[in-house]
Amino acid sequence: MRTTPASAEHHPHDDAPDTADAFRRLTELPDGPERDALRDEIVEAWLPMAERLAGRFRSRGESYEDLRQVAALGLVKAVDRYDPARGNAFESYAVPTVTGEIKRHFRDHMWTLHVPRRVQDLRNRVRIAVQELSAGVQGAGASGRQPSVAEIAGHADMSEEDVRAGLEALESFSALSLDAELPGSEDGYSLGDALGSADPALDTVVDREAVKPRLAALPERERAILYMRFFRDMTQSRIAEQLGISQMHVSRLLSRSCDRVREEVMRGAA
């Protein structure tokens, strides 16, 4: 394979290899070592192009080595799927294929939070529209302010609802650590400190609801004793003094009432 000047073959890149003959031979060869070797030669010849495409994305938070691997995978797919009989130059097919593979990598693997693919696409459209408007397209960026939802929707031909979804997705590409300091906090107060915790009383909600009708069915004096003991935190001696009965009798009534309520609740649960 030889390298042909761009002026002769009208390639977008000066070093684009001339692989037209190699691709024609590739389509004629049966599966086997000879075909595999020729395929590898074609892939190797176009690797510089794939690496150039990977370099365009190196400032987006992914390592360049990983991007090169993804671009190489896209190049292999382009070589395998390219049909020279259609008359298009390989480069015109390979560039969008490799670029699409890189963008798919970002879309599927670089989001900290799971975001539906449709919302990811909305995010990209909103991001591009904001960049264009902020650069002065339609005069939206002239005052230095951020374009409004209505301006973004009009520029990108989107509904305002979709624009809002895209704007929210812009904040979902990466997540802050719970140890990150809260904005404006000067005492080390972190996001984790602002999180609520489960109310321990929630664990007793079901039990309370199950006990209510059983308590209501108890004799009035037994209900009063349970109330004084468990809600007013009175001792058995004080309850006995207030009701004019012995402390031992109070103890028996408490045990009997609790056992009765417990048995009825368990019977109802079974």
mmCIF file of C-alpha atoms in Angstrom:
data_model
loop_
_atom_site.group_PDB
_atom_site.id
_atom_site.type_symbol
_atom_site.label_atom_id
_atom_site.label_comp_id
_atom_site.label_asym_id
_atom_site.label_seq_id
_atom_site.Cartn_x
_atom_site.Cartn_y
_atom_site.Cartn_z
ATOM 1 C CA MET A 1 0.000 0.000 0.000
ATOM 2 C CA ARG A 2 1.265 3.476 -0.832
ATOM 3 C CA THR A 3 0.496 6.969 0.336
ATOM 4 C CA THR A 4 -0.934 9.254 -2.338
ATOM 5 C CA PRO A 5 -0.788 13.073 -2.163
ATOM 6 C CA ALA A 6 -4.080 14.699 -1.219
ATOM 7 C CA SER A 7 -4.099 16.806 -4.382
ATOM 8 C CA ALA A 8 -4.205 13.679 -6.535
ATOM 9 C CA GLU A 9 -6.820 11.692 -4.629
ATOM 10 C CA HIS A 10 -8.663 14.568 -2.870
ATOM 11 C CA HIS A 11 -8.190 13.042 0.596
ATOM 12 C CA PRO A 12 -9.060 15.288 3.572
ATOM 13 C CA HIS A 13 -5.733 14.357 5.197
ATOM 14 C CA ASP A 14 -2.353 14.557 3.507
ATOM 15 C CA ASP A 15 -1.232 11.218 4.914
ATOM 16 C CA ALA A 16 -4.427 9.281 4.120
ATOM 17 C CA PRO A 17 -3.269 5.899 2.778
ATOM 18 C CA ASP A 18 -4.407 4.648 -0.594
ATOM 19 C CA THR A 19 -6.058 1.347 0.300
ATOM 20 C CA ALA A 20 -8.572 1.105 -2.538
ATOM 21 C CA ASP A 21 -6.813 -1.863 -4.159
ATOM 22 C CA ALA A 22 -6.370 -3.563 -0.791
ATOM 23 C CA PHE A 23 -10.090 -3.298 -0.044
ATOM 24 C CA ARG A 24 -10.974 -4.745 -3.467
ATOM 25 C CA ARG A 25 -8.657 -7.692 -2.814
ATOM 26 C CA LEU A 26 -10.127 -8.077 0.679
ATOM 27 C CA THR A 27 -13.615 -8.546 -0.719
ATOM 28 C CA GLU A 28 -12.366 -11.240 -3.103
ATOM 29 C CA LEU A 29 -10.407 -13.306 -0.569
ATOM 30 C CA PRO A 30 -12.081 -16.140 1.348
ATOM 31 C CA ASP A 31 -11.809 -16.296 5.123
ATOM 32 C CA GLY A 32 -8.377 -17.451 6.197
ATOM 33 C CA PRO A 33 -4.877 -16.332 7.179
ATOM 34 C CA GLU A 34 -4.231 -14.375 3.960
ATOM 35 C CA ARG A 35 -7.411 -12.346 4.357
ATOM 36 C CA ASP A 36 -6.746 -11.754 8.056
ATOM 37 C CA ALA A 37 -3.233 -10.499 7.290
ATOM 38 C CA LEU A 38 -4.501 -8.081 4.630
ATOM 39 C CA ARG A 39 -7.228 -6.828 6.991
ATOM 40 C CA ASP A 40 -4.618 -6.166 9.677
ATOM 41 C CA GLU A 41 -2.485 -4.222 7.176
ATOM 42 C CA ILE A 42 -5.437 -1.997 6.285
ATOM 43 C CA VAL A 43 -6.257 -1.365 9.950
ATOM 44 C CA GLU A 44 -2.629 -0.511 10.699
ATOM 45 C CA ALA A 45 -2.478 1.865 7.741
ATOM 46 C CA TRP A 46 -5.494 3.835 9.017
ATOM 47 C CA LEU A 47 -4.577 3.848 12.707
ATOM 48 C CA PRO A 48 -3.032 7.369 12.567
ATOM 49 C CA MET A 49 -6.374 8.703 11.352
ATOM 50 C CA ALA A 50 -8.202 6.941 14.202
ATOM 51 C CA GLU A 51 -5.749 8.321 16.745
ATOM 52 C CA ARG A 52 -6.226 11.831 15.394
ATOM 53 C CA LEU A 53 -9.972 11.472 15.930
ATOM 54 C CA ALA A 54 -9.381 10.181 19.462
ATOM 55 C CA GLY A 55 -7.233 13.240 20.156
ATOM 56 C CA ARG A 56 -10.194 15.532 19.544
ATOM 57 C CA PHE A 57 -11.860 14.125 22.674
ATOM 58 C CA ARG A 58 -8.877 14.005 25.029
ATOM 59 C CA SER A 59 -10.022 17.007 27.110
ATOM 60 C CA ARG A 60 -13.314 15.421 28.194
ATOM 61 C CA GLY A 61 -12.136 13.506 31.246
ATOM 62 C CA GLU A 62 -11.125 10.186 29.661
ATOM 63 C CA SER A 63 -7.531 9.019 29.307
ATOM 64 C CA TYR A 64 -6.029 9.292 25.830
ATOM 65 C CA GLU A 65 -4.950 5.634 25.890
ATOM 66 C CA ASP A 66 -8.529 4.510 26.487
ATOM 67 C CA LEU A 67 -9.739 6.805 23.729
ATOM 68 C CA ARG A 68 -7.162 5.353 21.326
ATOM 69 C CA GLN A 69 -8.393 1.845 22.083
ATOM 70 C CA VAL A 70 -12.004 2.850 21.495
ATOM 71 C CA ALA A 71 -11.049 4.584 18.241
ATOM 72 C CA ALA A 72 -9.131 1.491 17.110
ATOM 73 C CA LEU A 73 -12.201 -0.632 17.814
ATOM 74 C CA GLY A 74 -14.286 1.747 15.710
ATOM 75 C CA LEU A 75 -11.709 1.530 12.929
ATOM 76 C CA VAL A 76 -11.855 -2.283 12.927
ATOM 77 C CA LYS A 77 -15.642 -2.109 12.661
ATOM 78 C CA ALA A 78 -15.341 0.331 9.761
ATOM 79 C CA VAL A 79 -12.890 -1.933 7.914
ATOM 80 C CA ASP A 80 -15.141 -4.959 8.400
ATOM 81 C CA ARG A 81 -18.307 -3.154 7.283
ATOM 82 C CA TYR A 82 -16.942 -1.058 4.437
ATOM 83 C CA ASP A 83 -18.148 -2.008 0.957
ATOM 84 C CA PRO A 84 -15.924 -0.539 -1.791
ATOM 85 C CA ALA A 85 -18.547 -1.462 -4.390
ATOM 86 C CA ARG A 86 -20.648 1.483 -3.237
ATOM 87 C CA GLY A 87 -18.058 3.860 -4.643
ATOM 88 C CA ASN A 88 -17.472 5.949 -1.493
ATOM 89 C CA ALA A 89 -13.949 6.557 -0.222
ATOM 90 C CA PHE A 90 -13.142 4.575 2.890
ATOM 91 C CA GLU A 91 -12.267 7.713 4.838
ATOM 92 C CA SER A 92 -15.727 9.183 4.351
ATOM 93 C CA TYR A 93 -17.145 6.016 5.908
ATOM 94 C CA ALA A 94 -14.517 5.462 8.597
ATOM 95 C CA VAL A 95 -14.501 8.948 10.139
ATOM 96 C CA PRO A 96 -18.171 8.949 11.256
ATOM 97 C CA THR A 97 -17.888 5.289 12.302
ATOM 98 C CA VAL A 98 -14.863 5.909 14.545
ATOM 99 C CA THR A 99 -16.288 9.172 15.885
ATOM 100 C CA GLY A 100 -19.585 7.472 16.635
ATOM 101 C CA GLU A 101 -17.790 4.711 18.539
ATOM 102 C CA ILE A 102 -15.974 7.294 20.685
ATOM 103 C CA LYS A 103 -19.180 9.213 21.396
ATOM 104 C CA ARG A 104 -20.937 5.964 22.277
ATOM 105 C CA HIS A 105 -18.149 5.230 24.738
ATOM 106 C CA PHE A 106 -18.722 8.549 26.489
ATOM 107 C CA ARG A 107 -22.464 8.054 26.441
ATOM 108 C CA ASP A 108 -22.397 4.543 27.876
ATOM 109 C CA HIS A 109 -19.387 4.537 30.194
ATOM 110 C CA MET A 110 -18.546 8.043 31.368
ATOM 111 C CA TRP A 111 -21.758 8.969 33.196
ATOM 112 C CA THR A 112 -21.586 8.781 36.980
ATOM 113 C CA LEU A 113 -25.375 8.557 37.162
ATOM 114 C CA HIS A 114 -27.487 6.368 34.921
ATOM 115 C CA VAL A 115 -29.254 8.585 32.405
ATOM 116 C CA PRO A 116 -31.547 7.249 29.633
ATOM 117 C CA ARG A 117 -30.052 7.469 26.162
ATOM 118 C CA ARG A 118 -32.755 9.883 24.995
ATOM 119 C CA VAL A 119 -31.877 12.274 27.816
ATOM 120 C CA GLN A 120 -28.178 11.952 26.982
ATOM 121 C CA ASP A 121 -28.981 12.999 23.417
ATOM 122 C CA LEU A 122 -31.010 15.947 24.725
ATOM 123 C CA ARG A 123 -28.028 16.922 26.892
ATOM 124 C CA ASN A 124 -25.743 17.009 23.855
ATOM 125 C CA ARG A 125 -28.189 19.113 21.841
ATOM 126 C CA VAL A 126 -28.635 21.538 24.727
ATOM 127 C CA ARG A 127 -24.870 21.735 25.339
ATOM 128 C CA ILE A 128 -24.176 22.597 21.684
ATOM 129 C CA ALA A 129 -27.009 25.147 21.615
ATOM 130 C CA VAL A 130 -25.745 26.844 24.784
ATOM 131 C CA GLN A 131 -22.217 27.037 23.357
ATOM 132 C CA GLU A 132 -23.442 28.542 20.106
ATOM 133 C CA LEU A 133 -25.755 31.027 21.803
ATOM 134 C CA SER A 134 -23.114 32.037 24.337
ATOM 135 C CA ALA A 135 -20.672 32.644 21.473
ATOM 136 C CA GLY A 136 -23.019 35.259 20.083
ATOM 137 C CA VAL A 137 -25.325 33.274 17.815
ATOM 138 C CA GLN A 138 -28.562 35.256 17.500
ATOM 139 C CA GLY A 139 -27.075 37.788 19.899
ATOM 140 C CA ALA A 140 -27.894 35.741 23.019
ATOM 141 C CA GLY A 141 -24.375 35.892 24.325
ATOM 142 C CA ALA A 142 -23.819 39.586 23.736
ATOM 143 C CA SER A 143 -24.748 40.557 27.307
ATOM 144 C CA GLY A 144 -22.637 37.854 28.880
ATOM 145 C CA ARG A 145 -25.647 36.076 30.380
ATOM 146 C CA GLN A 146 -26.635 32.450 30.022
ATOM 147 C CA PRO A 147 -29.271 31.839 27.332
ATOM 148 C CA SER A 148 -32.785 31.205 28.627
ATOM 149 C CA VAL A 149 -34.731 27.981 28.224
ATOM 150 C CA ALA A 150 -36.895 29.626 25.556
ATOM 151 C CA GLU A 151 -33.836 30.807 23.614
ATOM 152 C CA ILE A 152 -32.239 27.361 23.725
ATOM 153 C CA ALA A 153 -35.505 25.742 22.631
ATOM 154 C CA GLY A 154 -35.860 28.113 19.696
ATOM 155 C CA HIS A 155 -32.243 27.733 18.603
ATOM 156 C CA ALA A 156 -32.162 23.921 18.867
ATOM 157 C CA ASP A 157 -35.730 23.360 17.637
ATOM 158 C CA MET A 158 -36.652 21.603 20.886
ATOM 159 C CA SER A 159 -39.549 21.859 23.300
ATOM 160 C CA GLU A 160 -38.890 23.752 26.533
ATOM 161 C CA GLU A 161 -39.611 20.546 28.474
ATOM 162 C CA ASP A 162 -36.858 18.722 26.562
ATOM 163 C CA VAL A 163 -34.498 21.640 27.132
ATOM 164 C CA ARG A 164 -35.076 21.428 30.894
ATOM 165 C CA ALA A 165 -34.397 17.697 30.804
ATOM 166 C CA GLY A 166 -31.186 18.339 28.863
ATOM 167 C CA LEU A 167 -30.093 21.038 31.322
ATOM 168 C CA GLU A 168 -30.654 18.667 34.251
ATOM 169 C CA ALA A 169 -28.622 16.002 32.449
ATOM 170 C CA LEU A 170 -25.755 18.468 32.087
ATOM 171 C CA GLU A 171 -25.422 18.265 35.871
ATOM 172 C CA SER A 172 -25.552 14.445 35.892
ATOM 173 C CA PHE A 173 -22.412 13.632 33.910
ATOM 174 C CA SER A 174 -20.383 13.582 37.101
ATOM 175 C CA ALA A 175 -21.308 13.503 40.768
ATOM 176 C CA LEU A 176 -19.786 15.246 43.741
ATOM 177 C CA SER A 177 -18.395 13.205 46.593
ATOM 178 C CA LEU A 178 -20.453 13.220 49.783
ATOM 179 C CA ASP A 179 -17.271 14.469 51.450
ATOM 180 C CA ALA A 180 -17.241 17.564 49.217
ATOM 181 C CA GLU A 181 -17.601 20.824 51.143
ATOM 182 C CA LEU A 182 -20.933 22.573 50.793
ATOM 183 C CA PRO A 183 -20.787 25.777 48.721
ATOM 184 C CA GLY A 184 -20.351 28.749 51.019
ATOM 185 C CA SER A 185 -19.427 26.588 53.994
ATOM 186 C CA GLU A 186 -16.378 27.725 55.910
ATOM 187 C CA ASP A 187 -16.417 25.150 58.712
ATOM 188 C CA GLY A 188 -15.843 21.978 56.674
ATOM 189 C CA TYR A 189 -19.555 21.120 56.524
ATOM 190 C CA SER A 190 -19.918 18.489 53.783
ATOM 191 C CA LEU A 191 -22.731 17.254 51.562
ATOM 192 C CA GLY A 192 -22.896 14.079 53.640
ATOM 193 C CA ASP A 193 -23.612 16.156 56.748
ATOM 194 C CA ALA A 194 -26.684 17.584 55.043
ATOM 195 C CA LEU A 195 -28.255 14.193 54.342
ATOM 196 C CA GLY A 196 -31.178 13.133 56.447
ATOM 197 C CA SER A 197 -31.423 9.816 58.224
ATOM 198 C CA ALA A 198 -34.198 7.303 58.596
ATOM 199 C CA ASP A 199 -36.621 8.072 61.432
ATOM 200 C CA PRO A 200 -36.376 5.141 63.871
ATOM 201 C CA ALA A 201 -40.053 5.662 64.697
ATOM 202 C CA LEU A 202 -40.908 4.415 61.202
ATOM 203 C CA ASP A 203 -39.963 0.896 62.299
ATOM 204 C CA THR A 204 -42.786 0.921 64.846
ATOM 205 C CA VAL A 205 -45.548 2.313 62.608
ATOM 206 C CA VAL A 206 -46.886 -1.100 61.617
ATOM 207 C CA ASP A 207 -46.709 -2.366 65.194
ATOM 208 C CA ARG A 208 -48.540 0.694 66.489
ATOM 209 C CA GLU A 209 -51.328 0.292 63.947
ATOM 210 C CA ALA A 210 -51.659 -3.415 64.768
ATOM 211 C CA VAL A 211 -51.858 -2.738 68.519
ATOM 212 C CA LYS A 212 -54.423 0.098 68.385
ATOM 213 C CA PRO A 213 -57.625 -1.953 68.023
ATOM 214 C CA ARG A 214 -56.397 -4.496 70.589
ATOM 215 C CA LEU A 215 -55.735 -1.779 73.140
ATOM 216 C CA ALA A 216 -59.152 -0.270 72.488
ATOM 217 C CA ALA A 217 -60.753 -3.644 73.273
ATOM 218 C CA LEU A 218 -59.172 -3.882 76.761
ATOM 219 C CA PRO A 219 -61.148 -3.032 79.901
ATOM 220 C CA GLU A 220 -60.917 0.638 80.832
ATOM 221 C CA ARG A 221 -58.806 0.074 83.966
ATOM 222 C CA GLU A 222 -56.245 -2.033 82.076
ATOM 223 C CA ARG A 223 -56.017 0.628 79.352
ATOM 224 C CA ALA A 224 -55.424 3.242 82.032
ATOM 225 C CA ILE A 225 -52.681 1.171 83.648
ATOM 226 C CA LEU A 226 -50.916 0.638 80.295
ATOM 227 C CA TYR A 227 -51.170 4.345 79.532
ATOM 228 C CA MET A 228 -49.723 5.387 82.887
ATOM 229 C CA ARG A 229 -46.908 2.833 82.680
ATOM 230 C CA PHE A 230 -45.782 3.195 79.059
ATOM 231 C CA PHE A 231 -46.847 6.711 78.091
ATOM 232 C CA ARG A 232 -46.479 8.609 81.384
ATOM 233 C CA ASP A 233 -43.545 6.447 82.548
ATOM 234 C CA MET A 234 -45.051 5.938 86.003
ATOM 235 C CA THR A 235 -43.750 3.202 88.303
ATOM 236 C CA GLN A 236 -45.988 0.351 89.370
ATOM 237 C CA SER A 237 -45.984 1.725 92.905
ATOM 238 C CA ARG A 238 -47.271 5.123 91.815
ATOM 239 C CA ILE A 239 -49.929 3.521 89.605
ATOM 240 C CA ALA A 240 -51.039 1.360 92.540
ATOM 241 C CA GLU A 241 -51.202 4.404 94.812
ATOM 242 C CA GLN A 242 -53.250 6.378 92.294
ATOM 243 C CA LEU A 243 -55.720 3.556 91.641
ATOM 244 C CA GLY A 244 -55.908 2.423 95.250
ATOM 245 C CA ILE A 245 -54.763 -1.140 94.567
ATOM 246 C CA SER A 246 -51.663 -3.114 95.432
ATOM 247 C CA GLN A 247 -48.476 -2.913 93.442
ATOM 248 C CA MET A 248 -48.617 -6.690 92.915
ATOM 249 C CA HIS A 249 -52.106 -6.374 91.433
ATOM 250 C CA VAL A 250 -50.836 -3.690 89.073
ATOM 251 C CA SER A 251 -48.033 -6.021 88.031
ATOM 252 C CA ARG A 252 -50.481 -8.848 87.283
ATOM 253 C CA LEU A 253 -52.776 -6.571 85.278
ATOM 254 C CA LEU A 254 -49.837 -5.270 83.248
ATOM 255 C CA SER A 255 -48.606 -8.775 82.449
ATOM 256 C CA ARG A 256 -52.095 -9.994 81.568
ATOM 257 C CA SER A 257 -52.843 -7.008 79.333
ATOM 258 C CA CYS A 258 -49.531 -7.214 77.493
ATOM 259 C CA ASP A 259 -49.871 -10.979 76.972
ATOM 260 C CA ARG A 260 -53.419 -10.585 75.672
ATOM 261 C CA VAL A 261 -52.489 -7.830 73.203
ATOM 262 C CA ARG A 262 -49.396 -9.736 72.051
ATOM 263 C CA GLU A 263 -51.347 -12.962 71.438
ATOM 264 C CA GLU A 264 -54.070 -11.189 69.480
ATOM 265 C CA VAL A 265 -51.528 -9.356 67.323
ATOM 266 C CA MET A 266 -49.630 -12.563 66.589
ATOM 267 C CA ARG A 267 -52.883 -14.384 65.824
ATOM 268 C CA GLY A 268 -53.853 -11.628 63.403
ATOM 269 C CA ALA A 269 -50.430 -11.739 61.709
ATOM 270 C CA ALA A 270 -50.685 -15.500 61.210
#
